[in-house]
Amino acid sequence: MRYLILRPAIGVYLVMFFTAINAQVLTPQYGVSMIANSQGYYEYLPKGYSSGNQTYPLLILLHGIGELGNGSSSQLSSLLQYGPQHLITEGVFPTSFTVNGQTFSFIIIVPQFINWPQPTDVDSIIDYAIQHYHVDISRIYLTGLSMGGGAVWEYAGNNTTYGNRIAAMVPISGADWPDDGRANNIAAANIPVWATHNDSDQTVPSWYTIDYVTEINTAPILPKTLARMNIFHSYAHDAWDTTYSLNFKPDGLNIYQWMLQFQRSFTNYWTGLISSAWENPLNWSLNIVPDKNTDVVVNAGTIIVSSNATVKSLNLSPGVKFTVSSPYNFTVDH
């Protein structure tokens, strides 16, 4: 019989302060409630974020059990010990990544949970981020360590509706008992997975990760991209310092570059429930305004576009009234 003994990811909390020329800004949101189970978080916004309506890839990081807290100024800082948020405080996190000839900058959200996060918690945080930030919904990435790594497995595998929101995932030392049903959902949702663990981890056994990856890669419906893993030789629980390092590039790409290779495709249907305004998210089935990564389908109704807009494709049924107001441009990108 196999047992899990879960210990805090890190036992000592360090409060870090930094100043530097052109320092990147990691903003604490003390006491800001995204959900009932999270009362504070860190946000990182790309350079130039405040100007224009450009959308950006979203990276959400789920922390370990040792960093549970109430989101206050005295507790939120425990999240700065590792991950991209630590690299940002050190001033070494790149402001952009170039992958396949395209340049991207992340929005990064690091929530602090009060209790072990449930799949509904993670889903609500994604909703919050989409509602409050300029998120490219085709590029939402999820990573986490220990408890947070387990929450990544649990969320992505809970159902394919959740899974289809994620473009790629990186669970590290994930504290979740491997489950065939969750593995099958992850495979069916075609989520690219890169999982890491230490082979002799004394807190969460490495077979958790090994079994998950094996189950995904032998699922009834195989993913288009097979799950991959790196198992490091160590007795420690901490596999995240190596994984989140910019220099960890076993195939020439670090995890940030690897994630950015992957993108979801979405179809957004016009409902016109509120008005004829293209720009009102409540007029759309996904409750967001379509962007360059969105396939748009309009089966009936009247649409008036009063801003510059770009979509991936546009399918208009006969009888639809579609008007682009002057001086704005409407572009179909493919």
GROMACS .gro file of C-alpha atoms in nm:
model
  334
    1MET     CA    1   0.000   0.000   0.000
    2ARG     CA    2   0.128   0.345  -0.087
    3TYR     CA    3   0.096   0.644   0.148
    4LEU     CA    4   0.133   1.017   0.108
    5ILE     CA    5   0.279   1.233   0.381
    6LEU     CA    6   0.256   1.597   0.277
    7ARG     CA    7   0.491   1.848   0.435
    8PRO     CA    8   0.532   2.220   0.367
    9ALA     CA    9   0.715   2.289   0.043
   10ILE     CA   10   0.947   2.535   0.217
   11GLY     CA   11   0.988   2.577   0.588
   12VAL     CA   12   1.151   2.917   0.607
   13TYR     CA   13   0.984   3.229   0.465
   14LEU     CA   14   1.193   3.509   0.324
   15VAL     CA   15   1.059   3.859   0.274
   16MET     CA   16   1.240   4.013  -0.018
   17PHE     CA   17   1.270   4.375  -0.117
   18PHE     CA   18   1.443   4.498  -0.428
   19THR     CA   19   1.516   4.809  -0.625
   20ALA     CA   20   1.686   4.825  -0.959
   21ILE     CA   21   1.701   5.039  -1.265
   22ASN     CA   22   1.422   4.926  -1.499
   23ALA     CA   23   1.310   4.674  -1.236
   24GLN     CA   24   1.015   4.460  -1.331
   25VAL     CA   25   0.704   4.521  -1.125
   26LEU     CA   26   0.543   4.243  -0.925
   27THR     CA   27   0.242   4.398  -0.758
   28PRO     CA   28   0.093   4.256  -0.436
   29GLN     CA   29  -0.285   4.262  -0.418
   30TYR     CA   30  -0.329   4.239  -0.043
   31GLY     CA   31  -0.675   4.139   0.072
   32VAL     CA   32  -0.815   4.129  -0.282
   33SER     CA   33  -1.064   3.845  -0.301
   34MET     CA   34  -1.067   3.666  -0.635
   35ILE     CA   35  -1.259   3.380  -0.473
   36ALA     CA   36  -1.363   3.288  -0.117
   37ASN     CA   37  -1.057   3.062  -0.084
   38SER     CA   38  -0.809   3.334  -0.187
   39GLN     CA   39  -0.784   3.677  -0.030
   40GLY     CA   40  -0.471   3.807  -0.200
   41TYR     CA   41  -0.237   3.751  -0.493
   42TYR     CA   42   0.062   3.881  -0.687
   43GLU     CA   43   0.026   4.014  -1.039
   44TYR     CA   44   0.291   4.074  -1.301
   45LEU     CA   45   0.199   4.276  -1.608
   46PRO     CA   46   0.399   4.307  -1.931
   47LYS     CA   47   0.582   4.624  -2.023
   48GLY     CA   48   0.341   4.860  -2.200
   49TYR     CA   49   0.039   4.672  -2.066
   50SER     CA   50  -0.159   4.984  -1.975
   51SER     CA   51  -0.159   5.121  -2.328
   52GLY     CA   52  -0.389   4.970  -2.590
   53ASN     CA   53  -0.607   4.660  -2.592
   54GLN     CA   54  -0.346   4.398  -2.679
   55THR     CA   55  -0.404   4.060  -2.516
   56TYR     CA   56  -0.130   3.855  -2.350
   57PRO     CA   57  -0.061   3.494  -2.249
   58LEU     CA   58  -0.167   3.419  -1.891
   59LEU     CA   59   0.048   3.209  -1.657
   60ILE     CA   60  -0.113   3.105  -1.327
   61LEU     CA   61   0.110   2.953  -1.058
   62LEU     CA   62  -0.036   2.748  -0.771
   63HIS     CA   63   0.179   2.737  -0.459
   64GLY     CA   64   0.267   2.465  -0.206
   65ILE     CA   65   0.093   2.383   0.121
   66GLY     CA   66   0.356   2.567   0.324
   67GLU     CA   67   0.248   2.896   0.173
   68LEU     CA   68  -0.123   2.880   0.260
   69GLY     CA   69  -0.226   3.217   0.399
   70ASN     CA   70  -0.479   3.496   0.421
   71GLY     CA   71  -0.339   3.727   0.154
   72SER     CA   72  -0.220   3.990   0.402
   73SER     CA   73   0.107   4.182   0.375
   74SER     CA   74   0.260   3.958   0.641
   75GLN     CA   75   0.167   3.632   0.468
   76LEU     CA   76   0.151   3.698   0.093
   77SER     CA   77   0.528   3.750   0.073
   78SER     CA   78   0.583   3.378   0.140
   79LEU     CA   79   0.501   3.327  -0.228
   80LEU     CA   80   0.821   3.505  -0.336
   81GLN     CA   81   1.053   3.216  -0.256
   82TYR     CA   82   1.040   3.041  -0.592
   83GLY     CA   83   0.904   3.037  -0.943
   84PRO     CA   84   0.883   3.317  -1.197
   85GLN     CA   85   0.773   3.557  -0.924
   86HIS     CA   86   1.107   3.500  -0.752
   87LEU     CA   87   1.293   3.555  -1.079
   88ILE     CA   88   1.101   3.881  -1.122
   89THR     CA   89   1.206   4.004  -0.776
   90GLU     CA   90   1.563   3.921  -0.871
   91GLY     CA   91   1.524   4.126  -1.191
   92VAL     CA   92   1.621   3.836  -1.418
   93PHE     CA   93   1.287   3.726  -1.562
   94PRO     CA   94   1.277   3.814  -1.933
   95THR     CA   95   1.029   4.083  -2.033
   96SER     CA   96   0.948   3.873  -2.340
   97PHE     CA   97   1.008   3.534  -2.501
   98THR     CA   98   1.043   3.468  -2.873
   99VAL     CA   99   0.907   3.132  -2.990
  100ASN     CA  100   0.865   3.025  -3.353
  101GLY     CA  101   0.929   3.379  -3.470
  102GLN     CA  102   0.664   3.533  -3.241
  103THR     CA  103   0.735   3.744  -2.934
  104PHE     CA  104   0.522   3.708  -2.620
  105SER     CA  105   0.505   3.867  -2.275
  106PHE     CA  106   0.324   3.700  -1.986
  107ILE     CA  107   0.061   3.820  -1.748
  108ILE     CA  108   0.144   3.623  -1.432
  109ILE     CA  109  -0.103   3.565  -1.148
  110VAL     CA  110   0.005   3.394  -0.824
  111PRO     CA  111  -0.289   3.354  -0.584
  112GLN     CA  112  -0.248   3.269  -0.217
  113PHE     CA  113  -0.498   3.010  -0.101
  114ILE     CA  114  -0.646   2.978   0.247
  115ASN     CA  115  -0.712   2.606   0.209
  116TRP     CA  116  -0.619   2.338  -0.044
  117PRO     CA  117  -0.759   2.466  -0.376
  118GLN     CA  118  -1.038   2.275  -0.547
  119PRO     CA  119  -1.089   2.258  -0.926
  120THR     CA  120  -1.375   2.508  -0.895
  121ASP     CA  121  -1.136   2.750  -0.722
  122VAL     CA  122  -0.888   2.731  -1.008
  123ASP     CA  123  -1.162   2.771  -1.267
  124SER     CA  124  -1.296   3.080  -1.090
  125ILE     CA  125  -0.948   3.232  -1.077
  126ILE     CA  126  -0.920   3.187  -1.454
  127ASP     CA  127  -1.259   3.360  -1.489
  128TYR     CA  128  -1.142   3.644  -1.265
  129ALA     CA  129  -0.823   3.692  -1.464
  130ILE     CA  130  -1.011   3.702  -1.795
  131GLN     CA  131  -1.256   3.957  -1.655
  132HIS     CA  132  -0.992   4.185  -1.503
  133TYR     CA  133  -0.691   4.156  -1.737
  134HIS     CA  134  -0.617   4.160  -2.110
  135VAL     CA  135  -0.588   3.782  -2.138
  136ASP     CA  136  -0.537   3.595  -2.462
  137ILE     CA  137  -0.777   3.309  -2.384
  138SER     CA  138  -0.605   3.086  -2.637
  139ARG     CA  139  -0.287   3.100  -2.426
  140ILE     CA  140  -0.374   3.021  -2.065
  141TYR     CA  141  -0.102   2.817  -1.893
  142LEU     CA  142  -0.114   2.647  -1.553
  143THR     CA  143   0.173   2.543  -1.330
  144GLY     CA  144   0.212   2.455  -0.965
  145LEU     CA  145   0.428   2.277  -0.713
  146SER     CA  146   0.360   2.016  -0.445
  147MET     CA  147   0.003   2.097  -0.331
  148GLY     CA  148  -0.023   2.334  -0.626
  149GLY     CA  149   0.110   2.071  -0.863
  150GLY     CA  150  -0.158   1.836  -0.737
  151ALA     CA  151  -0.418   2.108  -0.792
  152VAL     CA  152  -0.297   2.140  -1.152
  153TRP     CA  153  -0.354   1.767  -1.210
  154GLU     CA  154  -0.692   1.785  -1.036
  155TYR     CA  155  -0.815   2.087  -1.230
  156ALA     CA  156  -0.704   1.977  -1.576
  157GLY     CA  157  -0.833   1.624  -1.519
  158ASN     CA  158  -1.162   1.714  -1.351
  159ASN     CA  159  -1.348   1.737  -1.682
  160THR     CA  160  -1.269   1.819  -2.044
  161THR     CA  161  -1.450   2.154  -2.019
  162TYR     CA  162  -1.190   2.267  -1.767
  163GLY     CA  163  -0.913   2.097  -1.961
  164ASN     CA  164  -1.001   2.274  -2.283
  165ARG     CA  165  -0.934   2.611  -2.119
  166ILE     CA  166  -0.565   2.526  -2.072
  167ALA     CA  167  -0.310   2.556  -2.353
  168ALA     CA  168  -0.037   2.371  -2.158
  169MET     CA  169   0.047   2.270  -1.800
  170VAL     CA  170   0.358   2.214  -1.587
  171PRO     CA  171   0.291   2.026  -1.260
  172ILE     CA  172   0.594   1.992  -1.032
  173SER     CA  173   0.617   1.731  -0.754
  174GLY     CA  174   0.240   1.718  -0.779
  175ALA     CA  175   0.060   1.594  -0.468
  176ASP     CA  176  -0.229   1.412  -0.633
  177TRP     CA  177  -0.283   1.036  -0.638
  178PRO     CA  178  -0.278   0.934  -1.005
  179ASP     CA  179  -0.629   0.874  -1.134
  180ASP     CA  180  -0.714   0.702  -1.464
  181GLY     CA  181  -1.023   0.915  -1.516
  182ARG     CA  182  -0.835   1.242  -1.473
  183ALA     CA  183  -0.551   1.118  -1.695
  184ASN     CA  184  -0.802   1.022  -1.964
  185ASN     CA  185  -0.966   1.366  -1.947
  186ILE     CA  186  -0.628   1.540  -1.979
  187ALA     CA  187  -0.545   1.326  -2.282
  188ALA     CA  188  -0.888   1.379  -2.440
  189ALA     CA  189  -0.857   1.754  -2.392
  190ASN     CA  190  -0.520   1.748  -2.574
  191ILE     CA  191  -0.336   1.935  -2.300
  192PRO     CA  192   0.041   1.936  -2.351
  193VAL     CA  193   0.196   1.826  -2.019
  194TRP     CA  194   0.551   1.867  -1.893
  195ALA     CA  195   0.579   1.721  -1.543
  196THR     CA  196   0.885   1.706  -1.317
  197HIS     CA  197   0.972   1.535  -0.990
  198ASN     CA  198   1.268   1.413  -0.784
  199ASP     CA  199   1.316   1.036  -0.793
  200SER     CA  200   1.362   0.992  -0.417
  201ASP     CA  201   1.124   1.265  -0.300
  202GLN     CA  202   1.045   1.189   0.066
  203THR     CA  203   0.731   1.406   0.073
  204VAL     CA  204   0.540   1.323  -0.245
  205PRO     CA  205   0.656   1.002  -0.417
  206SER     CA  206   0.782   1.034  -0.773
  207TRP     CA  207   0.555   0.753  -0.894
  208TYR     CA  208   0.266   1.002  -0.870
  209THR     CA  209   0.414   1.190  -1.166
  210ILE     CA  210   0.542   0.878  -1.343
  211ASP     CA  211   0.201   0.708  -1.326
  212TYR     CA  212   0.014   1.018  -1.442
  213VAL     CA  213   0.237   1.061  -1.746
  214THR     CA  214   0.216   0.689  -1.829
  215GLU     CA  215  -0.165   0.692  -1.797
  216ILE     CA  216  -0.198   0.998  -2.021
  217ASN     CA  217   0.025   0.844  -2.286
  218THR     CA  218  -0.172   0.517  -2.284
  219ALA     CA  219  -0.520   0.671  -2.261
  220PRO     CA  220  -0.801   0.549  -2.490
  221ILE     CA  221  -0.785   0.882  -2.675
  222LEU     CA  222  -0.422   0.986  -2.705
  223PRO     CA  223  -0.326   1.353  -2.687
  224LYS     CA  224  -0.181   1.512  -2.998
  225THR     CA  225   0.128   1.597  -2.794
  226LEU     CA  226   0.239   1.314  -2.565
  227ALA     CA  227   0.302   1.405  -2.203
  228ARG     CA  228   0.666   1.442  -2.108
  229MET     CA  229   0.850   1.430  -1.777
  230ASN     CA  230   1.187   1.487  -1.620
  231ILE     CA  231   1.271   1.289  -1.307
  232PHE     CA  232   1.570   1.440  -1.126
  233HIS     CA  233   1.800   1.244  -0.894
  234SER     CA  234   1.743   1.387  -0.546
  235TYR     CA  235   1.596   1.301  -0.206
  236ALA     CA  236   1.458   1.654  -0.172
  237HIS     CA  237   1.101   1.758  -0.239
  238ASP     CA  238   1.209   2.072  -0.424
  239ALA     CA  239   1.209   2.000  -0.797
  240TRP     CA  240   1.079   2.348  -0.873
  241ASP     CA  241   1.399   2.551  -0.849
  242THR     CA  242   1.541   2.346  -1.136
  243THR     CA  243   1.217   2.340  -1.334
  244TYR     CA  244   1.150   2.715  -1.313
  245SER     CA  245   1.511   2.804  -1.392
  246LEU     CA  246   1.556   2.989  -1.719
  247ASN     CA  247   1.858   2.766  -1.783
  248PHE     CA  248   1.671   2.436  -1.758
  249LYS     CA  249   1.649   2.353  -2.128
  250PRO     CA  250   1.676   1.978  -2.183
  251ASP     CA  251   1.561   2.015  -2.546
  252GLY     CA  252   1.671   2.373  -2.603
  253LEU     CA  253   1.360   2.538  -2.457
  254ASN     CA  254   1.287   2.633  -2.096
  255ILE     CA  255   0.936   2.572  -1.963
  256TYR     CA  256   0.821   2.925  -2.052
  257GLN     CA  257   0.928   2.889  -2.413
  258TRP     CA  258   0.789   2.536  -2.425
  259MET     CA  259   0.445   2.646  -2.304
  260LEU     CA  260   0.427   2.927  -2.558
  261GLN     CA  261   0.450   2.674  -2.842
  262PHE     CA  262   0.092   2.574  -2.762
  263GLN     CA  263  -0.230   2.760  -2.823
  264ARG     CA  264  -0.600   2.677  -2.799
  265SER     CA  265  -0.850   2.743  -3.076
  266PHE     CA  266  -1.190   2.885  -2.975
  267THR     CA  267  -1.524   2.941  -3.144
  268ASN     CA  268  -1.726   3.235  -3.009
  269TYR     CA  269  -2.094   3.253  -3.104
  270TRP     CA  270  -2.287   3.579  -3.130
  271THR     CA  271  -2.590   3.582  -2.898
  272GLY     CA  272  -2.682   3.951  -2.910
  273LEU     CA  273  -2.852   3.918  -2.573
  274ILE     CA  274  -2.776   4.275  -2.466
  275SER     CA  275  -2.740   4.489  -2.776
  276SER     CA  276  -2.596   4.504  -3.129
  277ALA     CA  277  -2.253   4.616  -3.002
  278TRP     CA  278  -1.962   4.393  -3.101
  279GLU     CA  279  -1.764   4.530  -2.807
  280ASN     CA  280  -2.003   4.409  -2.534
  281PRO     CA  281  -1.874   4.075  -2.399
  282LEU     CA  282  -2.224   3.982  -2.279
  283ASN     CA  283  -2.330   3.955  -2.644
  284TRP     CA  284  -2.097   3.655  -2.691
  285SER     CA  285  -2.126   3.291  -2.592
  286LEU     CA  286  -1.784   3.294  -2.422
  287ASN     CA  287  -1.860   3.625  -2.246
  288ILE     CA  288  -1.553   3.782  -2.401
  289VAL     CA  289  -1.505   3.993  -2.712
  290PRO     CA  290  -1.345   3.793  -2.997
  291ASP     CA  291  -0.982   3.857  -3.082
  292LYS     CA  292  -0.732   3.746  -3.345
  293ASN     CA  293  -0.731   3.390  -3.205
  294THR     CA  294  -1.108   3.345  -3.217
  295ASP     CA  295  -1.328   3.178  -3.476
  296VAL     CA  296  -1.652   3.380  -3.489
  297VAL     CA  297  -1.991   3.238  -3.585
  298VAL     CA  298  -2.298   3.461  -3.629
  299ASN     CA  299  -2.615   3.270  -3.709
  300ALA     CA  300  -2.862   3.558  -3.681
  301GLY     CA  301  -2.899   3.918  -3.570
  302THR     CA  302  -2.745   4.261  -3.618
  303ILE     CA  303  -2.387   4.353  -3.525
  304ILE     CA  304  -2.229   4.697  -3.523
  305VAL     CA  305  -1.850   4.712  -3.487
  306SER     CA  306  -1.733   5.041  -3.336
  307SER     CA  307  -1.365   4.968  -3.284
  308ASN     CA  308  -1.073   4.815  -3.472
  309ALA     CA  309  -1.114   4.438  -3.454
  310THR     CA  310  -0.930   4.128  -3.576
  311VAL     CA  311  -1.057   3.769  -3.570
  312LYS     CA  312  -0.919   3.437  -3.685
  313SER     CA  313  -1.227   3.357  -3.898
  314LEU     CA  314  -1.579   3.491  -3.952
  315ASN     CA  315  -1.882   3.283  -4.049
  316LEU     CA  316  -2.198   3.488  -4.118
  317SER     CA  317  -2.529   3.316  -4.192
  318PRO     CA  318  -2.762   3.461  -4.458
  319GLY     CA  319  -2.970   3.750  -4.327
  320VAL     CA  320  -2.715   3.870  -4.070
  321LYS     CA  321  -2.664   4.247  -4.069
  322PHE     CA  322  -2.295   4.320  -4.009
  323THR     CA  323  -2.177   4.683  -4.007
  324VAL     CA  324  -1.829   4.825  -3.941
  325SER     CA  325  -1.855   5.188  -3.836
  326SER     CA  326  -1.621   5.446  -3.988
  327PRO     CA  327  -1.328   5.498  -3.939
  328TYR     CA  328  -1.269   5.151  -3.791
  329ASN     CA  329  -1.119   4.843  -3.959
  330PHE     CA  330  -1.229   4.482  -3.930
  331THR     CA  331  -0.972   4.217  -4.021
  332VAL     CA  332  -1.004   3.842  -4.070
  333ASP     CA  333  -0.653   3.713  -3.999
  334HIS     CA  334  -0.671   3.377  -4.180
   0.00000   0.00000   0.00000
